[in-house]
Amino acid sequence: QSVLTQPPSVSGAPGQRVTISCTGNNSNIGAGYDVHWYQQVPGTAPKLLIYANNNRPSGVPDRFSGSRSGTSASLAITGLRSEDEADYCCQSYDSDLSAAIFGGGTKLTVL
Amino acid sequence: QLQLQESGPGLVKPSETLSLTCSVSGGSISSRSYYWGWIRQPPGKGLEWIGTIYYSGSTYHNPSLRSRLTISVDTANNQFSLRLTSVTAADTAVYYCARVGGNWGYWYFDLWGRGALVTVSS
């Protein structure tokens, strides 16, 4: 299983706010390594959503935000829309593994 | 704008070598601001980092694949490549190439190719 732990699924109604957690340990997030987030619509390539914990690439709506604290990080999505339905994955670096690492992914369902 | 495109065989026999190339267009692979990487995703599973290369040829490999992995860069043709030897069914995945931002240990993958499905089967 993944070193970074995410809930398998989350859901919310249009307009609501949802958060997705990403839990690591002291060799990755807790060691101060940045957390990045990706959105992946099934059948397509991942898209960078948040980089370096809380930075949005150009073109990503400000409805998406990231945070990091201790050994965990979170992605928040406000004003949920049907087009937000996708898989979301966190990524960081692990010093014990000497590798970039990904979470297992969370499927977001917009009810 | 910069685009990446994976190419290579979609079917590889067990014990043989998987080879893929990523062609970069709309920008130079020799940019000092970026690295270039490979990531894979087995069907129905999560993403796995394979390795990263700089235009100078410096490489960083996932230790779990290091003994079977070669990543190289061809700046003249603006492309980089992946070779994975002694493949098994566990290597069946969609293989993505990506542009890598940030510094070592703080990498993120900011632009991705569409991906190439490679199936290992006899």
CSV table of C-alpha atoms in Angstrom, one decimal:
chain,number,residue,atom,x,y,z
A,1,GLN,CA,0.0,0.0,0.0
A,2,SER,CA,1.0,3.7,-0.4
A,3,VAL,CA,3.2,5.4,2.1
A,4,LEU,CA,0.8,8.4,1.9
A,5,THR,CA,-2.7,7.5,3.1
A,6,GLN,CA,-5.8,9.0,1.5
A,7,PRO,CA,-9.5,8.1,2.1
A,8,PRO,CA,-10.7,5.9,-0.8
A,9,SER,CA,-13.7,8.2,-1.5
A,10,VAL,CA,-15.4,11.4,-0.5
A,11,SER,CA,-18.6,12.9,-1.7
A,12,GLY,CA,-20.5,16.2,-1.5
A,13,ALA,CA,-23.4,18.0,-3.0
A,14,PRO,CA,-23.0,20.8,-5.6
A,15,GLY,CA,-22.0,24.1,-3.8
A,16,GLN,CA,-20.6,22.3,-0.8
A,17,ARG,CA,-17.1,22.1,0.6
A,18,VAL,CA,-15.1,18.9,0.8
A,19,THR,CA,-11.7,18.1,2.1
A,20,ILE,CA,-9.3,15.2,1.2
A,21,SER,CA,-6.7,14.2,3.7
A,22,CYS,CA,-3.2,12.9,3.0
A,23,THR,CA,-1.4,11.3,5.9
A,24,GLY,CA,2.3,10.6,5.9
A,25,ASN,CA,5.1,10.3,8.5
A,26,ASN,CA,8.3,11.8,9.7
A,27,SER,CA,10.3,10.7,6.7
A,28,ASN,CA,8.1,12.5,4.2
A,29,ILE,CA,5.5,15.2,5.1
A,30,GLY,CA,6.6,15.4,8.7
A,31,ALA,CA,10.2,16.0,7.5
A,32,GLY,CA,9.1,19.2,5.7
A,33,TYR,CA,8.9,17.9,2.2
A,34,ASP,CA,6.4,19.7,0.1
A,35,VAL,CA,3.0,18.1,-0.8
A,36,HIS,CA,1.5,18.4,-4.2
A,37,TRP,CA,-2.0,17.5,-5.5
A,38,TYR,CA,-3.2,16.1,-8.8
A,39,GLN,CA,-6.7,15.8,-10.3
A,40,GLN,CA,-7.3,12.8,-12.6
A,41,VAL,CA,-10.4,12.3,-14.7
A,42,PRO,CA,-10.6,8.5,-15.4
A,43,GLY,CA,-9.0,7.7,-18.7
A,44,THR,CA,-6.9,10.9,-18.8
A,45,ALA,CA,-3.5,12.0,-17.5
A,46,PRO,CA,-3.2,13.6,-14.1
A,47,LYS,CA,-3.3,17.4,-13.9
A,48,LEU,CA,-1.3,19.4,-11.4
A,49,LEU,CA,-3.8,21.1,-9.0
A,50,ILE,CA,-1.6,22.4,-6.1
A,51,TYR,CA,2.1,22.5,-5.8
A,52,ALA,CA,4.4,23.2,-2.8
A,53,ASN,CA,1.6,22.7,-0.3
A,54,ASN,CA,-0.6,25.7,-1.2
A,55,ASN,CA,0.2,27.1,-4.6
A,56,ARG,CA,-2.1,27.0,-7.6
A,57,PRO,CA,-0.7,26.8,-11.2
A,58,SER,CA,-2.1,29.3,-13.6
A,59,GLY,CA,-5.6,28.4,-14.6
A,60,VAL,CA,-6.6,26.4,-11.5
A,61,PRO,CA,-9.6,28.0,-9.8
A,62,ASP,CA,-9.2,29.5,-6.4
A,63,ARG,CA,-11.9,27.0,-5.2
A,64,PHE,CA,-9.0,24.6,-4.8
A,65,SER,CA,-6.6,25.1,-1.9
A,66,GLY,CA,-4.0,23.1,0.0
A,67,SER,CA,-2.5,23.1,3.4
A,68,ARG,CA,0.1,21.1,5.3
A,69,SER,CA,0.5,20.5,9.1
A,70,GLY,CA,2.7,18.1,10.9
A,71,THR,CA,2.7,14.7,9.1
A,72,SER,CA,-0.5,15.5,7.1
A,73,ALA,CA,-1.8,17.6,4.3
A,74,SER,CA,-5.3,18.5,3.0
A,75,LEU,CA,-6.9,19.5,-0.2
A,76,ALA,CA,-10.1,21.6,0.1
A,77,ILE,CA,-12.6,22.2,-2.7
A,78,THR,CA,-15.3,24.8,-2.2
A,79,GLY,CA,-18.3,25.5,-4.3
A,80,LEU,CA,-18.4,21.9,-5.5
A,81,ARG,CA,-19.2,21.5,-9.2
A,82,SER,CA,-20.1,18.4,-11.2
A,83,GLU,CA,-16.9,18.8,-13.2
A,84,ASP,CA,-14.9,18.3,-10.0
A,85,GLU,CA,-15.9,14.6,-10.0
A,86,ALA,CA,-12.5,12.9,-10.4
A,87,ASP,CA,-9.7,11.1,-8.6
A,88,TYR,CA,-7.4,13.3,-6.4
A,89,CYS,CA,-3.9,12.2,-5.4
A,90,CYS,CA,-1.3,13.7,-3.2
A,91,GLN,CA,2.5,13.5,-3.8
A,92,SER,CA,5.6,14.2,-1.7
A,93,TYR,CA,9.1,12.9,-1.2
A,94,ASP,CA,10.3,10.2,1.3
A,95,SER,CA,13.9,10.4,2.6
A,96,ASP,CA,13.9,6.8,3.8
A,97,LEU,CA,12.8,5.5,0.4
A,98,SER,CA,14.8,8.1,-1.5
A,99,ALA,CA,11.8,8.4,-3.8
A,100,ALA,CA,9.0,10.6,-4.9
A,101,ILE,CA,5.8,9.0,-3.5
A,102,PHE,CA,2.1,9.2,-4.2
A,103,GLY,CA,-1.0,8.6,-2.2
A,104,GLY,CA,-3.4,5.9,-3.2
A,105,GLY,CA,-5.9,8.4,-4.5
A,106,THR,CA,-9.4,9.6,-3.5
A,107,LYS,CA,-12.4,9.4,-5.7
A,108,LEU,CA,-14.6,12.4,-5.4
A,109,THR,CA,-18.3,12.0,-6.2
A,110,VAL,CA,-20.5,15.0,-6.7
A,111,LEU,CA,-24.0,14.0,-5.6
B,1,GLN,CA,2.7,25.6,-25.3
B,2,LEU,CA,4.9,22.7,-24.3
B,3,GLN,CA,3.6,19.2,-25.0
B,4,LEU,CA,4.9,15.7,-24.2
B,5,GLN,CA,4.1,12.6,-26.2
B,6,GLU,CA,5.0,9.0,-25.2
B,7,SER,CA,5.8,6.4,-27.9
B,8,GLY,CA,6.8,2.8,-28.0
B,9,PRO,CA,5.5,-0.8,-28.2
B,10,GLY,CA,2.2,-1.4,-26.5
B,11,LEU,CA,2.9,-5.1,-26.0
B,12,VAL,CA,6.1,-6.6,-24.5
B,13,LYS,CA,6.8,-10.2,-23.7
B,14,PRO,CA,7.8,-11.3,-20.2
B,15,SER,CA,11.5,-11.2,-19.5
B,16,GLU,CA,12.1,-8.8,-22.4
B,17,THR,CA,12.8,-5.1,-22.3
B,18,LEU,CA,10.3,-2.3,-22.2
B,19,SER,CA,11.4,0.8,-24.1
B,20,LEU,CA,9.6,4.1,-24.3
B,21,THR,CA,10.5,7.6,-25.7
B,22,CYS,CA,9.0,10.9,-24.7
B,23,SER,CA,9.1,13.6,-27.3
B,24,VAL,CA,9.0,17.2,-26.1
B,25,SER,CA,7.6,19.9,-28.4
B,26,GLY,CA,7.0,23.6,-27.9
B,27,GLY,CA,10.0,24.0,-25.6
B,28,SER,CA,13.5,22.9,-25.0
B,29,ILE,CA,14.4,19.8,-23.0
B,30,SER,CA,17.7,21.6,-22.2
B,31,SER,CA,15.9,24.2,-20.0
B,32,ARG,CA,17.9,24.6,-16.8
B,33,SER,CA,14.6,25.2,-15.0
B,34,TYR,CA,13.1,21.7,-15.3
B,35,TYR,CA,13.8,18.1,-14.9
B,36,TRP,CA,11.9,15.4,-16.9
B,37,GLY,CA,10.3,12.3,-15.4
B,38,TRP,CA,8.5,9.0,-15.9
B,39,ILE,CA,5.5,7.8,-13.8
B,40,ARG,CA,3.4,4.7,-14.3
B,41,GLN,CA,-0.1,3.6,-13.2
B,42,PRO,CA,-1.1,0.0,-13.2
B,43,PRO,CA,-4.7,-0.6,-14.3
B,44,GLY,CA,-7.0,0.5,-11.5
B,45,LYS,CA,-4.2,1.4,-9.2
B,46,GLY,CA,-2.3,4.5,-8.0
B,47,LEU,CA,0.7,6.4,-9.5
B,48,GLU,CA,4.3,5.2,-9.1
B,49,TRP,CA,7.3,7.4,-9.7
B,50,ILE,CA,9.8,5.6,-11.9
B,51,GLY,CA,12.6,8.1,-12.3
B,52,THR,CA,13.8,11.6,-13.2
B,53,ILE,CA,16.5,13.0,-15.5
B,54,TYR,CA,18.1,16.4,-16.0
B,55,TYR,CA,19.2,17.6,-19.4
B,56,SER,CA,22.8,17.2,-18.3
B,57,GLY,CA,22.2,13.5,-17.9
B,58,SER,CA,21.9,13.3,-14.1
B,59,THR,CA,19.4,10.6,-13.2
B,60,TYR,CA,17.4,9.7,-10.1
B,61,HIS,CA,15.8,6.3,-10.0
B,62,ASN,CA,13.1,4.7,-7.8
B,63,PRO,CA,15.2,2.3,-5.8
B,64,SER,CA,12.6,-0.4,-6.3
B,65,LEU,CA,13.3,-0.3,-10.0
B,66,ARG,CA,16.9,0.8,-10.1
B,67,SER,CA,18.5,-2.6,-11.0
B,68,ARG,CA,16.3,-2.8,-14.2
B,69,LEU,CA,16.0,0.8,-15.1
B,70,THR,CA,17.8,3.1,-17.6
B,71,ILE,CA,16.7,6.7,-18.3
B,72,SER,CA,18.5,8.7,-20.9
B,73,VAL,CA,18.2,12.1,-22.5
B,74,ASP,CA,18.7,13.1,-26.2
B,75,THR,CA,19.0,16.9,-26.3
B,76,ALA,CA,19.6,17.0,-30.0
B,77,ASN,CA,16.2,15.4,-30.7
B,78,ASN,CA,14.5,17.0,-27.6
B,79,GLN,CA,13.5,13.7,-26.1
B,80,PHE,CA,14.2,11.4,-23.2
B,81,SER,CA,13.8,7.6,-22.9
B,82,LEU,CA,13.0,4.8,-20.5
B,83,ARG,CA,14.3,1.2,-20.6
B,84,LEU,CA,13.1,-1.4,-18.2
B,85,THR,CA,14.6,-4.8,-18.4
B,86,SER,CA,13.3,-8.3,-17.4
B,87,VAL,CA,9.7,-7.2,-17.3
B,88,THR,CA,6.8,-9.2,-15.8
B,89,ALA,CA,3.1,-8.8,-15.7
B,90,ALA,CA,3.5,-6.5,-12.7
B,91,ASP,CA,5.0,-3.9,-15.1
B,92,THR,CA,1.8,-3.7,-17.1
B,93,ALA,CA,0.7,-0.1,-16.7
B,94,VAL,CA,0.0,3.3,-18.4
B,95,TYR,CA,3.4,5.0,-18.6
B,96,TYR,CA,3.4,8.8,-18.4
B,97,CYS,CA,6.2,11.2,-19.1
B,98,ALA,CA,6.1,14.5,-17.4
B,99,ARG,CA,7.9,17.8,-17.0
B,100,VAL,CA,9.3,18.1,-13.4
B,101,GLY,CA,9.4,21.4,-11.5
B,102,GLY,CA,11.0,22.2,-8.2
B,103,ASN,CA,14.3,20.9,-6.9
B,104,TRP,CA,15.5,17.5,-5.8
B,105,GLY,CA,13.3,16.3,-3.0
B,106,TYR,CA,10.7,18.9,-3.8
B,107,TRP,CA,9.7,17.8,-7.3
B,108,TYR,CA,6.3,18.1,-8.7
B,109,PHE,CA,5.0,17.0,-12.1
B,110,ASP,CA,3.5,20.1,-13.8
B,111,LEU,CA,2.9,18.9,-17.4
B,112,TRP,CA,2.1,15.4,-18.4
B,113,GLY,CA,1.9,13.4,-21.6
B,114,ARG,CA,-1.3,11.5,-22.5
B,115,GLY,CA,0.2,8.2,-21.4
B,116,ALA,CA,1.0,5.0,-23.2
B,117,LEU,CA,-0.4,1.7,-22.1
B,118,VAL,CA,2.2,-1.1,-22.0
B,119,THR,CA,1.0,-4.6,-21.5
B,120,VAL,CA,3.4,-7.4,-20.6
B,121,SER,CA,2.1,-10.7,-22.0
B,122,SER,CA,3.2,-13.6,-24.1
